[in-house]
XYZ file of C-alpha atoms in Angstrom:
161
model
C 146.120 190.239 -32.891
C 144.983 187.190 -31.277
C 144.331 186.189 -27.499
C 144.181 182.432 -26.576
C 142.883 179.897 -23.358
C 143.734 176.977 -22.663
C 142.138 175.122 -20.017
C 142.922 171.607 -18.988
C 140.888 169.771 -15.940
C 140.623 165.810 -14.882
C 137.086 165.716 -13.220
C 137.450 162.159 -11.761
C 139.726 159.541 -12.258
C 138.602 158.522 -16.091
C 137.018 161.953 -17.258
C 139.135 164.861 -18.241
C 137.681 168.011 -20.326
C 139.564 170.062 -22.107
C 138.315 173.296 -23.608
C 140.232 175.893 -25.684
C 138.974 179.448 -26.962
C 140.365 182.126 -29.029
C 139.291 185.718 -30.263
C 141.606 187.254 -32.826
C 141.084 190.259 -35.764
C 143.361 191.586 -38.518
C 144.229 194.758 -40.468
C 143.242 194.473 -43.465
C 142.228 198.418 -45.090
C 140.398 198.267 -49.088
C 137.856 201.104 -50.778
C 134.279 199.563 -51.476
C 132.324 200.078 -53.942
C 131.183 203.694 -52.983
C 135.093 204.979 -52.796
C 134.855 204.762 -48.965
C 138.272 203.599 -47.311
C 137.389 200.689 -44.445
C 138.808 198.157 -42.724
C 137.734 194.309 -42.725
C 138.830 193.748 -38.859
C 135.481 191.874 -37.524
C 136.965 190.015 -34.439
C 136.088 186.144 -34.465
C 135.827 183.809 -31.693
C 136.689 180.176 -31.866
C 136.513 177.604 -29.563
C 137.261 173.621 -28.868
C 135.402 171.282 -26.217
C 137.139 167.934 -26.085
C 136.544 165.150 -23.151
C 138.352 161.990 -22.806
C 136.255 159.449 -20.975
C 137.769 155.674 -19.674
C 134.922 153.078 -20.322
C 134.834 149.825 -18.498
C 136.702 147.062 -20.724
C 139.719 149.204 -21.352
C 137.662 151.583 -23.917
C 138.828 155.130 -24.468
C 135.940 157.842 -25.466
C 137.209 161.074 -27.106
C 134.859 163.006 -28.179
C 133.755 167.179 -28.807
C 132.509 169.723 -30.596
C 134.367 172.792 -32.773
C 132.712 175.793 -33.485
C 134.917 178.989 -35.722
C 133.352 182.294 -35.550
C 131.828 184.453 -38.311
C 134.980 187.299 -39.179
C 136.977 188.626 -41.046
C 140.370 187.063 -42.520
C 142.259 189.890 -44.398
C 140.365 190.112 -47.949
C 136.823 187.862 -46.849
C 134.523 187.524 -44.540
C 134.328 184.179 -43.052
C 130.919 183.077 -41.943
C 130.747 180.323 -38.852
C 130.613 177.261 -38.748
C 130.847 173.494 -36.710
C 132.114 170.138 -35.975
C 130.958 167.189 -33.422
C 133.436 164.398 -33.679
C 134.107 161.551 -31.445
C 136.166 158.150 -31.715
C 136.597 155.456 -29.421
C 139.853 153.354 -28.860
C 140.276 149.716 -27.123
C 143.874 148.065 -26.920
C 144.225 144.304 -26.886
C 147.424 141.938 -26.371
C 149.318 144.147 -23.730
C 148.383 147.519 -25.434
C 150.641 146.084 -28.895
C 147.010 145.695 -31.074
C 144.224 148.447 -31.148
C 141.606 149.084 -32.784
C 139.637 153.268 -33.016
C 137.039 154.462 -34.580
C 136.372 157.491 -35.751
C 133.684 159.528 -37.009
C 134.154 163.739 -37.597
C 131.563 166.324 -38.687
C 128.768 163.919 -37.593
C 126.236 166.364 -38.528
C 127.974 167.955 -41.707
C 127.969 171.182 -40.894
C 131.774 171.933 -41.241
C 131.985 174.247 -44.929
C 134.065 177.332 -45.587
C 131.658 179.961 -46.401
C 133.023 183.181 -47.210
C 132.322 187.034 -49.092
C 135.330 188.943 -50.295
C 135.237 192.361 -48.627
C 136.871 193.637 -52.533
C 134.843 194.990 -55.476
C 132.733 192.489 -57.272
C 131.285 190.730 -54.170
C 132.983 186.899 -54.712
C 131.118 184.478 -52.515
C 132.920 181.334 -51.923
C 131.560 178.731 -50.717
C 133.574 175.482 -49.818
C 132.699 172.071 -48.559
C 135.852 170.137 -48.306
C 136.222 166.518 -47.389
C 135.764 166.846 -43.602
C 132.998 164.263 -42.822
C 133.930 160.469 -42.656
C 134.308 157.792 -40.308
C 137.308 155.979 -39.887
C 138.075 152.103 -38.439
C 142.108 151.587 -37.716
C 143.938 148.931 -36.670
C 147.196 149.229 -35.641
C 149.921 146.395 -34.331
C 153.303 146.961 -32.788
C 155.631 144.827 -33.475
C 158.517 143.899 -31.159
C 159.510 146.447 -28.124
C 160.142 149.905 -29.105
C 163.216 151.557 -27.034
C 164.044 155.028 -27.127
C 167.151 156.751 -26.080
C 167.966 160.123 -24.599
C 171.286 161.715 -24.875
C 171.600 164.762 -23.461
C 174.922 167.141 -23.457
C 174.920 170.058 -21.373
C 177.503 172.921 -21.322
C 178.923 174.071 -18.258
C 178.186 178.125 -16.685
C 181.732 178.658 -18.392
C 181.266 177.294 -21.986
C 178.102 179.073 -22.111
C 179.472 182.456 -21.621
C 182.508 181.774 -23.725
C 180.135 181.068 -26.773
């Protein structure tokens, strides 16, 4: 099962926070070592802190911190772990040029760190590419247009289908 928040607020006029939490378990049923029947369910809480901030000069701050729960995903135990990342955006020549950076896992502290709940122990440890910073630069060229078409069905073709 898994329960979920999502909460969305503008504080002022150029600061909104966003924070999103979640606690969720599964079924997962295996003998240890001894012969003894159990279940790997440890519930696990994870949660996201964002804030979007709008700097003088046209300069966008995102920034926030991760953080994923020690528990247990069917077979393993997954120990916790976090991420601070942040990047900041600034749009020249009528919003068609601009530029972000980017940095994530500032403090590289974002690994997969596990123990299989199944005879033998296995530890696994991973430390995947998750730490870098980023500089992009992006132009649009010419005016985009996009076009909606929508068809609706009358009360009467809906009920005859």
């Amino acid at each position: 099962w898994i329960g979920t928040i999502i909460y969305n607020q503008s504080i002022t006029k150029k600061w909104n926070l966003s924070l999103e939490g979640s606690i969720n378990t599964n079924y997962f049923v295996y003998t240890d070592e001894n012969g003894v029947k159990r279940n790997n369910n440890t519930p696990s809480f994870n949660f996201d802190l964002g804030s979007t901030v709008s700097l003088p000069f046209s300069i966008n701050f995102d920034g926030g911190i991760k953080y994923n729960g020690a528990g247990s995903l069917n077979a393993y135990y997954v120990y916790p772990d976090w991420n601070m990342f942040f990047s900041m955006k600034r749009s020249f020549l009528n919003k068609a040029l601009s530029c972000t950076l980017s940095v994530n896992d500032l403090f590289n502290t974002m690994a997969w760190k596990s123990r299989s709940v199944l005879s033998g122990n296995v530890i696994d440890n991973f430390y995947g590419n998750t730490r870098y910073v980023e500089f992009t630069l992006k132009y649009k060229f010419g005016k985009s247009k996009y076009e909606n078409n929508t068809k609706r069905a009358s009360e009467d073709e809906r009920k005859r289908l």
